[in-house]
């Protein structure tokens, strides 16, 4: 799994799974991004 943070229509930050120490850490980061940076469409 890769977490993708889209900066613009031509740029994204990709965070691969191996960057996390555990599944829990991966979930925490994903929830943080959703809670603080996701736009409601």
XYZ file of C-alpha atoms in Angstrom:
41
model
C 0.000 0.000 0.000
C 1.093 3.534 -0.719
C -0.331 6.677 0.827
C -0.563 9.332 -1.881
C -0.920 13.005 -0.982
C -1.901 14.952 -4.082
C -0.355 18.432 -4.053
C -1.676 19.520 -7.449
C -2.908 17.940 -10.662
C 0.711 17.166 -11.568
C 2.377 16.472 -8.200
C 1.911 13.966 -5.410
C 3.846 12.793 -2.368
C 3.992 8.992 -2.166
C 4.680 7.278 1.152
C 5.369 3.536 0.764
C 4.344 1.031 3.432
C 7.944 0.192 4.379
C 8.340 3.732 5.793
C 6.143 2.791 8.769
C 7.240 0.756 11.771
C 3.837 -0.911 12.217
C 0.355 -1.163 10.745
C -0.899 0.978 13.639
C 1.528 3.767 12.742
C 0.389 3.611 9.115
C -3.266 3.897 10.215
C -2.459 6.832 12.521
C -0.766 8.745 9.701
C -3.629 8.018 7.313
C -6.203 9.201 9.870
C -4.157 12.337 10.606
C -4.034 13.195 6.906
C -7.764 12.557 6.489
C -8.678 14.617 9.564
C -6.409 17.577 8.853
C -5.893 17.794 5.118
C -8.766 16.104 3.250
C -11.208 18.363 1.467
C -14.889 17.547 1.668
C -16.147 17.127 -1.854
